[in-house]
Coordinates of C-alpha atoms in Angstrom, one line a residue:
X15 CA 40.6 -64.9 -77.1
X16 CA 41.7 -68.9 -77.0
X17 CA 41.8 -70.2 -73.4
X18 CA 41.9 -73.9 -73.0
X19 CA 42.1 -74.8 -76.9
X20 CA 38.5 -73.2 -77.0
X21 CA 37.3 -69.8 -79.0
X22 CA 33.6 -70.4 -77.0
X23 CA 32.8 -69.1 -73.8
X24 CA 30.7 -72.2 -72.5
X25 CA 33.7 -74.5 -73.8
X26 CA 36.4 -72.4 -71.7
X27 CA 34.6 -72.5 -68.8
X28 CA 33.3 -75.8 -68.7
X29 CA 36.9 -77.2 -69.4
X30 CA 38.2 -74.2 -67.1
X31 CA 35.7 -75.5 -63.8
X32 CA 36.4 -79.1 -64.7
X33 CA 33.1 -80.0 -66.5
X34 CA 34.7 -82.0 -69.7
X35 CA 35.8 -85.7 -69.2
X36 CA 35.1 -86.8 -73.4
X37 CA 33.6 -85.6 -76.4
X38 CA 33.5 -86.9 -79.7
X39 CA 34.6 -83.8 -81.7
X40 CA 35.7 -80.9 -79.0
X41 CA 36.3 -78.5 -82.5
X42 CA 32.9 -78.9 -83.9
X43 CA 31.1 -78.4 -81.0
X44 CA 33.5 -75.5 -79.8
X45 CA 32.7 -74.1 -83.7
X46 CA 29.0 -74.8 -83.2
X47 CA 28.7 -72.6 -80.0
X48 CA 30.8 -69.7 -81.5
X49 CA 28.0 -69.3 -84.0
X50 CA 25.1 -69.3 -82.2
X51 CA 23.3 -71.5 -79.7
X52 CA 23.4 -74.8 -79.6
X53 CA 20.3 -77.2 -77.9
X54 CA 22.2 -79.9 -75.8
X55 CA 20.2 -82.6 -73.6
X56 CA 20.7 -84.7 -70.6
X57 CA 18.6 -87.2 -69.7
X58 CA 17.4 -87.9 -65.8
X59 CA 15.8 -91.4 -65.1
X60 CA 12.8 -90.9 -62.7
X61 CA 13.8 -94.0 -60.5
X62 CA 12.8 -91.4 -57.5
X63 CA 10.5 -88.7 -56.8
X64 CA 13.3 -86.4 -56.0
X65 CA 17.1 -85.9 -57.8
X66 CA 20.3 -86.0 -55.6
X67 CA 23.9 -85.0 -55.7
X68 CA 24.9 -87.8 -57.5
X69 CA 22.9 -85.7 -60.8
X70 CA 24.3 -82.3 -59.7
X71 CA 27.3 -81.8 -61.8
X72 CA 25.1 -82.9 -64.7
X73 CA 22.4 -80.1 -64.1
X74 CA 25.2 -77.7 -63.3
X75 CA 26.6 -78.5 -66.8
X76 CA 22.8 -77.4 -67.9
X77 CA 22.8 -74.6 -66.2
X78 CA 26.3 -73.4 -67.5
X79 CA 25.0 -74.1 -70.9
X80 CA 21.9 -71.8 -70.3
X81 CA 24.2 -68.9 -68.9
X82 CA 26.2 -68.9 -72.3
X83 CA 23.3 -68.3 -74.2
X84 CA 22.5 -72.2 -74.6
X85 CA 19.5 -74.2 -75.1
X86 CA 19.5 -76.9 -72.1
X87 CA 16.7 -79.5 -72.4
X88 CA 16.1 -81.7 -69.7
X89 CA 14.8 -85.4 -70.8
X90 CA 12.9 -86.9 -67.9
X91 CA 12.6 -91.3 -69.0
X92 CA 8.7 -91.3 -68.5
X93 CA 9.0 -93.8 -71.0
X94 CA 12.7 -96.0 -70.4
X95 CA 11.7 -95.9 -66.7
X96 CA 9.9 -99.1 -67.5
X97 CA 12.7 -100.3 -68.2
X98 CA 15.7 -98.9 -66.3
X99 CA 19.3 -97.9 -67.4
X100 CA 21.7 -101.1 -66.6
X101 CA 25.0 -99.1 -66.6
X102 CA 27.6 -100.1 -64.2
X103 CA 24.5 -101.4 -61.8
X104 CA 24.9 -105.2 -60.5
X105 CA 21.8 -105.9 -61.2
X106 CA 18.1 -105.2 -62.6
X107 CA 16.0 -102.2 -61.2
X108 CA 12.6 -102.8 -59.8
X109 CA 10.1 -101.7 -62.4
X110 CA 7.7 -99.2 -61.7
X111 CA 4.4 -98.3 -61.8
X112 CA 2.4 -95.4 -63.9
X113 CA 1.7 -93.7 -61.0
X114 CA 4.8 -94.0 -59.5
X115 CA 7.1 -92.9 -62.4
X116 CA 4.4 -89.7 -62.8
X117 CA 4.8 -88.9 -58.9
X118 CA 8.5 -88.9 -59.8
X119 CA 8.1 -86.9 -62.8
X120 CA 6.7 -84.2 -61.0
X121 CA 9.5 -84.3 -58.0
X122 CA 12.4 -84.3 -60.9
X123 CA 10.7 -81.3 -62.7
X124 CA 10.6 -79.5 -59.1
X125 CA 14.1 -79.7 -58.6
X126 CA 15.3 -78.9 -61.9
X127 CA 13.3 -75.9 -61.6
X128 CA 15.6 -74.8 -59.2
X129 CA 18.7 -74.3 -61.0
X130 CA 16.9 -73.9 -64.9
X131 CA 14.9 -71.3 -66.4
X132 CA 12.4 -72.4 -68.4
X133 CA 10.5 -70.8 -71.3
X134 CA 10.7 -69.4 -75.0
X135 CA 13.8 -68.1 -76.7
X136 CA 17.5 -69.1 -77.9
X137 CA 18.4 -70.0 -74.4
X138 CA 14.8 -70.9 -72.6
X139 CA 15.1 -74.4 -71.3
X140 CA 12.5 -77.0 -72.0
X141 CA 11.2 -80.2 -70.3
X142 CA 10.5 -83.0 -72.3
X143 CA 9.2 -86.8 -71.8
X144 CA 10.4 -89.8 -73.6
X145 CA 7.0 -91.3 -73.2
X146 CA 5.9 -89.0 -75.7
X147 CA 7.3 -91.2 -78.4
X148 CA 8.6 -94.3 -76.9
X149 CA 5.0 -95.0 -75.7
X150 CA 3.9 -95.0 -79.5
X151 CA 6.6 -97.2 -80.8
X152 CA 5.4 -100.6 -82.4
X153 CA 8.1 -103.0 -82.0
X154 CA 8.2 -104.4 -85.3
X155 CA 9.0 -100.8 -86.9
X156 CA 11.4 -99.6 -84.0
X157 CA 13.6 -103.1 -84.9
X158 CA 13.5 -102.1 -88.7
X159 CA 14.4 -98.2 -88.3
X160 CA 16.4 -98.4 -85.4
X161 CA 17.5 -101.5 -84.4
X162 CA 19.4 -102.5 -87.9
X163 CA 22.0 -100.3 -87.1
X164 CA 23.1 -101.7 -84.0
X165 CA 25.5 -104.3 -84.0
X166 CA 25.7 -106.5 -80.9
X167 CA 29.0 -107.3 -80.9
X168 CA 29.8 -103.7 -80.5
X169 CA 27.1 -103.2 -77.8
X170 CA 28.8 -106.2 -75.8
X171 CA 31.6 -104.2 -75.6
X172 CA 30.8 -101.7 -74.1
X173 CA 31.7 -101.4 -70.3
X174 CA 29.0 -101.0 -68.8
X175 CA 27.3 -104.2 -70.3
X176 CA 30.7 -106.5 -69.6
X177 CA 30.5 -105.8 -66.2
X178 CA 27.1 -106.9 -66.0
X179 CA 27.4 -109.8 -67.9
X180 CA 30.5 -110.9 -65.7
X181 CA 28.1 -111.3 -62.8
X182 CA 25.8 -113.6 -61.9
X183 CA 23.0 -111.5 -62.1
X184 CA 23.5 -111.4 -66.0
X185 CA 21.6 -108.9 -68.0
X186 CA 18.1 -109.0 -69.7
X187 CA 16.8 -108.6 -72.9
X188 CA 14.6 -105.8 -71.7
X189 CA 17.7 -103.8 -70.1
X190 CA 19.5 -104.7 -73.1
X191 CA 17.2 -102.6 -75.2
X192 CA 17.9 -99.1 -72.9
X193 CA 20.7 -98.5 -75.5
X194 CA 18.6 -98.6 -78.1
X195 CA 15.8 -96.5 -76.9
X196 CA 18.4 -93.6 -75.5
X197 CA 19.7 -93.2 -79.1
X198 CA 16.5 -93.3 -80.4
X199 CA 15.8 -90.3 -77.8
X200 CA 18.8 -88.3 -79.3
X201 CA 17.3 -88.7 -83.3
X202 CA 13.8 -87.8 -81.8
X203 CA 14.9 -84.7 -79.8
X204 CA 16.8 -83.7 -83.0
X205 CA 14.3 -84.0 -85.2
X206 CA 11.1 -82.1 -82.9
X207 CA 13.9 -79.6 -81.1
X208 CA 17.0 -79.3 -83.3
X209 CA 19.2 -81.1 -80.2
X210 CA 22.4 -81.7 -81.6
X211 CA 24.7 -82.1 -78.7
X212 CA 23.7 -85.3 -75.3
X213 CA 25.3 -84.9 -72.5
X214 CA 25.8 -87.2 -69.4
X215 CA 28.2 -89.0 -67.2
X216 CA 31.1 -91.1 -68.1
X217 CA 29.4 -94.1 -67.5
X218 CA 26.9 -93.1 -70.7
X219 CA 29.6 -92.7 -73.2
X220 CA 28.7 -95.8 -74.8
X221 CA 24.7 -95.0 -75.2
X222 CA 25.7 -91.4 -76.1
X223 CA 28.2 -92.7 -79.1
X224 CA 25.2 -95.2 -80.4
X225 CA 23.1 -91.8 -80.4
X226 CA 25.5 -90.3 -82.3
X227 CA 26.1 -92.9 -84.7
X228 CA 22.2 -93.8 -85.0
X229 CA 21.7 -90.0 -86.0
X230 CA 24.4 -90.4 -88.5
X231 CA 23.1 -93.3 -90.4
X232 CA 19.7 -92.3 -90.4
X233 CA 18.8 -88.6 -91.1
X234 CA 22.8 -88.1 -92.4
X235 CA 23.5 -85.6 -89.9
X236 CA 26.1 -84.6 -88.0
X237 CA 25.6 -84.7 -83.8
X238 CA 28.1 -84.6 -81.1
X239 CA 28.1 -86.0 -76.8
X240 CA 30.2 -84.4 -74.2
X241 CA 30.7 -86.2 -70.9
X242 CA 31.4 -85.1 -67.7
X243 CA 33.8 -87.3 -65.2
X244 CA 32.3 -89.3 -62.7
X245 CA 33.3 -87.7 -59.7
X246 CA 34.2 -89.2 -56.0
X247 CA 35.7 -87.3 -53.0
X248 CA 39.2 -86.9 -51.8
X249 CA 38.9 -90.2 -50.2
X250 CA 37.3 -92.0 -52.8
X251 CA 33.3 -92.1 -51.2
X252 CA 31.2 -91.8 -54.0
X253 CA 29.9 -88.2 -54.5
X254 CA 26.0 -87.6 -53.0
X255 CA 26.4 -90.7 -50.6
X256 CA 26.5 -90.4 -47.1
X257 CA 26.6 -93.4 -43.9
X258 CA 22.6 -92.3 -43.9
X259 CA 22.0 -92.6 -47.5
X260 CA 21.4 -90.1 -50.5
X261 CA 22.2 -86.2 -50.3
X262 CA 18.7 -85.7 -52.0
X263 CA 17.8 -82.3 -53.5
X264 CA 14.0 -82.2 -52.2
X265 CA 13.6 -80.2 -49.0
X266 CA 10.6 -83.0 -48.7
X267 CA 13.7 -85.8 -48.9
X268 CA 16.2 -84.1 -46.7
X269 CA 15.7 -81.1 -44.9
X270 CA 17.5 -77.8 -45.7
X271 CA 19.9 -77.4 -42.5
X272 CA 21.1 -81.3 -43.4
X273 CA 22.0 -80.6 -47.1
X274 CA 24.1 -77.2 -46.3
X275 CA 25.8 -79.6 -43.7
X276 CA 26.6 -82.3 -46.2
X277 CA 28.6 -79.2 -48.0
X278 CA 30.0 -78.2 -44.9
X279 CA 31.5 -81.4 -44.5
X280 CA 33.5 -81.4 -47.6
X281 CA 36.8 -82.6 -47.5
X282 CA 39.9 -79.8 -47.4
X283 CA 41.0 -81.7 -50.8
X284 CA 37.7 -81.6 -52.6
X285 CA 37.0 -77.6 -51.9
X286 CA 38.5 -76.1 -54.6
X287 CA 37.1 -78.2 -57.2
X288 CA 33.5 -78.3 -55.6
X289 CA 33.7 -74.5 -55.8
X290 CA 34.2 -74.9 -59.4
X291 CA 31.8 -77.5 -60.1
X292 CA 28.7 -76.9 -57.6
X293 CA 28.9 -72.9 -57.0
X294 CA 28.8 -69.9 -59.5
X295 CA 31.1 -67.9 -57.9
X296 CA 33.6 -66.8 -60.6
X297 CA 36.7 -69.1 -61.0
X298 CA 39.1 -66.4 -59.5
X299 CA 37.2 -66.4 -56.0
X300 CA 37.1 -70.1 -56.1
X301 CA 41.0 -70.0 -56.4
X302 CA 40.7 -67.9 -53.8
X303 CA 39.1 -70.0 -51.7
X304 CA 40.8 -73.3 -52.5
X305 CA 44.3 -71.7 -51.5
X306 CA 43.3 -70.8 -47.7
X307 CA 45.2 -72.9 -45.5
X308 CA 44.6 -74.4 -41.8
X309 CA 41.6 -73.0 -39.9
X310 CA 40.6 -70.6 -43.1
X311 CA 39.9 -73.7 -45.1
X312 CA 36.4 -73.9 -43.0
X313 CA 35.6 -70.6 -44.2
X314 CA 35.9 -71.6 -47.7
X315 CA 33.6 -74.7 -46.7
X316 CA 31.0 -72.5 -45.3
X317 CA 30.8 -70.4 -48.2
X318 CA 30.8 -73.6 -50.4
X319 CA 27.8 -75.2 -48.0
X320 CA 26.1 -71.6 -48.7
X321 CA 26.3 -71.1 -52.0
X322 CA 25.1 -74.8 -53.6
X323 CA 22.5 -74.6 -51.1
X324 CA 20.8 -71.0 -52.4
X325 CA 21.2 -72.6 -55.7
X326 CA 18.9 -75.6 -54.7
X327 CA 16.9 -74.0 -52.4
X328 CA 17.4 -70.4 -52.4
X329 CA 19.3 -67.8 -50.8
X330 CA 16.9 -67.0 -48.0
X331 CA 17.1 -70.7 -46.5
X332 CA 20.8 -71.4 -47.0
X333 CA 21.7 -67.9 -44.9
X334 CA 19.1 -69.4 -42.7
X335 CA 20.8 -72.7 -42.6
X336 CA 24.1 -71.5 -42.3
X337 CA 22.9 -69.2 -39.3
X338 CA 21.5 -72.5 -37.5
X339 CA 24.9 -74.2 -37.8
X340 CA 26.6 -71.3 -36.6
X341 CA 23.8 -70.9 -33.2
X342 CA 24.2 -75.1 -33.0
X343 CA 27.9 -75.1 -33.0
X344 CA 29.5 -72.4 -31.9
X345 CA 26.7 -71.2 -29.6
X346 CA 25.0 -74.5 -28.4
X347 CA 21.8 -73.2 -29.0
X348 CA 19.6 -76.2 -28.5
X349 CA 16.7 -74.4 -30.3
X350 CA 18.4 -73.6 -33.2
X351 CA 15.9 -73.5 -36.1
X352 CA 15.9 -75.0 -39.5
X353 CA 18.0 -77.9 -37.6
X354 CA 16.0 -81.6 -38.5
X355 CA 12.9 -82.1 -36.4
X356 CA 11.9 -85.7 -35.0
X357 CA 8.2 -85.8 -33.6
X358 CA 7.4 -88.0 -30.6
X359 CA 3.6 -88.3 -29.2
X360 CA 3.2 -86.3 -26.1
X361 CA 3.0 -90.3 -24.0
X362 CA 5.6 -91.6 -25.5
X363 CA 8.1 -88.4 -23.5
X364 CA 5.6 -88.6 -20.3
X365 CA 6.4 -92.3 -20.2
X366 CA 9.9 -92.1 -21.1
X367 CA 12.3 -94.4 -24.2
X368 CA 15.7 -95.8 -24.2
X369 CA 18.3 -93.0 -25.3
X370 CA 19.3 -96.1 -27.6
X371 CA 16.3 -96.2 -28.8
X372 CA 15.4 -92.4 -29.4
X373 CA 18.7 -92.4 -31.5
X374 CA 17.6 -94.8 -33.7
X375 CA 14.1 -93.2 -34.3
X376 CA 15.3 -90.0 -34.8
X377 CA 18.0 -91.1 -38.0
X378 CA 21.2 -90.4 -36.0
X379 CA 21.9 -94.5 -35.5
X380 CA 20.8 -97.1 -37.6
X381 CA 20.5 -100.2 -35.5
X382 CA 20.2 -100.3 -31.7
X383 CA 23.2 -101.7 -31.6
X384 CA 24.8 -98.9 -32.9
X385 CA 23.2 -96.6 -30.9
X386 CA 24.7 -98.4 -27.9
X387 CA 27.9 -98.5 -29.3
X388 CA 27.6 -94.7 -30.1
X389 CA 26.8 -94.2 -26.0
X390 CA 29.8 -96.3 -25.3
X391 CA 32.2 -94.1 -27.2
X392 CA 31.0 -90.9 -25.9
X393 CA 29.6 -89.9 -29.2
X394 CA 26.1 -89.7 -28.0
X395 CA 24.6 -86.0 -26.2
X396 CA 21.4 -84.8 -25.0
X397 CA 21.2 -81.3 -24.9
X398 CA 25.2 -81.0 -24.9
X399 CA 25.6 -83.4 -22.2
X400 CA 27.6 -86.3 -22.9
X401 CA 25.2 -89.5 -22.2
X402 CA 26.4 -91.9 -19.6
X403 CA 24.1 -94.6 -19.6
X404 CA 23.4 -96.6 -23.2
X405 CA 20.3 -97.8 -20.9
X406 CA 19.3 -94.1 -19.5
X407 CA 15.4 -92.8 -20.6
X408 CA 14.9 -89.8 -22.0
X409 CA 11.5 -88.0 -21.3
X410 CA 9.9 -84.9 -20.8
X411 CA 12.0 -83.4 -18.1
X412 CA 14.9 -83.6 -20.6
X413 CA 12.5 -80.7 -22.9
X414 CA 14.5 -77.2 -22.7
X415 CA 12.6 -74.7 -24.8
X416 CA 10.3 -76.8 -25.9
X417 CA 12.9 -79.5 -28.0
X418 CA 15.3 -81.9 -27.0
X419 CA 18.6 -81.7 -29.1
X420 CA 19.8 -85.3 -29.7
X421 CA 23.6 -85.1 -31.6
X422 CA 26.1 -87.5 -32.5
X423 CA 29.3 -86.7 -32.6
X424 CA 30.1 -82.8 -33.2
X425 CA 28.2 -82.6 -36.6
X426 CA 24.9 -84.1 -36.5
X427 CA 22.3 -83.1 -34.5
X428 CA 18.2 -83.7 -34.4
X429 CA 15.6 -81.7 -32.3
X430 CA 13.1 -84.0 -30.7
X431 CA 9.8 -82.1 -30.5
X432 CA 6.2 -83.5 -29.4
X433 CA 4.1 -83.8 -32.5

């Protein structure tokens, strides 16, 4: 059966949820994967010790590859980290240290862990590190294998480098050279793992096509990239950013209760297509789902917040999750657990602080100014109770089961606890 122009199952679905932006020969690869399996590789950058939503639809492309028999192989850049990829950034990243980028290494394994099976087999996924090989390059011999195929006028073409160099910032030799190393990564993962097929974001086309071409010219065989669109919401926000910063995928980065929220919170336009894209439920039920009108839609955003969060954290903690936004806001249970916990020392409640202040402290304002402006509006409520006074103290009277619920607005909320 042909849906979508493809014979494969992983092709049909990923073009059916919305997965497939480019791909330099859709027929070959869709050939490939009726055949048998086909090892296909992302890479993630370790520029943190944890992964966010900004990399989901890219592991959820890994993990739709393993479920259709598949090899995924996730590339953590133990060894480009020291450098840093430049695309579409306005200007250099800070380099790292060893023991930084191995602290990372280890949070980036933990969360791809999470969605991807690892182990033996036609569709076991593997882990690997560019510093395996990059690490043992000699410079000399990496310019003569690898870097006669490149031509610069091409490479100034691409995007990613024009908008940099239109800057003031400009663009350094050292960044320049990420091209060269991810292609190299593609003929090196071909060659130990039989990889035949890169995958990434939009904004890697032009490192995937070098990869492609570098394989071509050198070993005389034939490999393929797929790319995935680069996605931002209804409104045009970028997608894993929030007014307080990344959605991370660490429960050590941002608790459990905050990233089923960030789901909850999707737009009404956006739910059918993060259904597709950040769920497994099958693509009927997400139709289901997208075409619920009026007050239903926030069932279909519950479900949503639910289901990604018991893929990234299991299903025990996003029921748990969703039962502590159900106490906190339709029952005003100021105790509800698994909400975000800010610890105060037992003085600093006996002696008292600024609401203003407390807000700040606890992540739900950013400056003090804010915080006041938040008390003006009559955004700002302690324990349900609408604050009055941006200059009012908060202490240990204001304890009710042992927390004090601080919220802002209807949808975030922090329990203040004594440490």
């Amino acid at each position: 059966m042909v849906e979508n122009g493809f014979q494969s199952s992983f092709m049909q679905e990923a073009a059916a949820r919305g997965f497939i932006f480019q791909c330099t020969d859709p027929a070959a690869l869709d050939d490939a994967m009726v055949k048998g399996s086909v090892a296909a590789y992302i890479g993630f950058d370790p520029t943190a010790d944890s992964l966010h939503v900004g990399s989901l639809i890219q592991i959820m492309m890994l993990r739709l590859l393993q479920k259709h028999g598949h090899r995924p192989v996730a590339l953590v850049g133990g060894g480009t980290a020291r450098i840093g990829d430049p695309s579409f950034r306005e200007e250099a990243r800070r380099l790292m240290t060893e023991e930084t980028i191995g602290t990372n290494l280890a949070g980036i394994e933990g969360c791809l862990r999470q969605y991807l099976t690892f182990g033996s087999g036609a569709s076991g996924a593997i882990l690997v590190n560019n510093a395996d090989w990059l690490d043992k390059l000699a410079y000399i011999d990496l310019l003569r294998d690898v870097g006669v195929h490149f031509s610069i006028n091409r490479m100034l073409a691409f995007d990613s480098v024009k908008n940099r160099l239109d800057r003031e910032q400009g663009l350094t030799f050292l960044e320049f050279n990420y091209s060269i190393l991810q292609s190299y990564d593609f003929r090196e993962l071909n060659r130990r793992h039989g990889v035949t097929l890169q995958l990434g974001g939009s904004d890697q086309w032009g490192n995937i096509v070098s990869g492609v071409d570098l394989v071509r010219r050198t070993d005389q065989k034939s490999v393929m990239g797929l790319t995935t669109p680069l996605l931002t919401t209804a409104s045009g926000a970028k997608m894993g950013k929030t007014a307080n910063g990344a959605v991370w995928l660490s429960e050590k980065r941002l608790p459990v209760f905050d990233y089923w929220q960030f789901w909850r919170n999707t737009e009404d336009a956006d739910v059918g297509r993060f259904l597709r894209l950040f769920t497994d439920l099958p693509l009927e039920e997400c139709a289901r789902l997208e075409a619920l009108q009026g007050a239903d839609i926030n069932e279909a955003k519950k479900i949503l917040a639910t289901e990604a969060t018991a893929l990234c954290h299991g299903r025990e903690a996003a029921q748990a999750a969703a039962e502590a936004a159900r106490q906190t806001f339709e029952e005003g249970n100021v105790t509800a657990a698994d909400l975000p916990v800010h610890l105060v020392p037992q003085a600093t409640l006996t002696e008292g602080v600024p609401v203003f202040r407390l807000f700040v402290e606890a992540g739900l304002a950013k400056t003090n100014g804010e915080a006041r402006r938040l008390v003006r509006g009559g955004g700002a409520r302690v324990n349900n109770a609408v604050v009055q006074d941006e200059n009012g103290v908060i202490s240990e009277k204001d304890m009710a089961d042992g927390a004090i619920r601080l919220s802002s607005g209807k949808k975030h909320h922090v329990l203040v606890k004594v440490e």
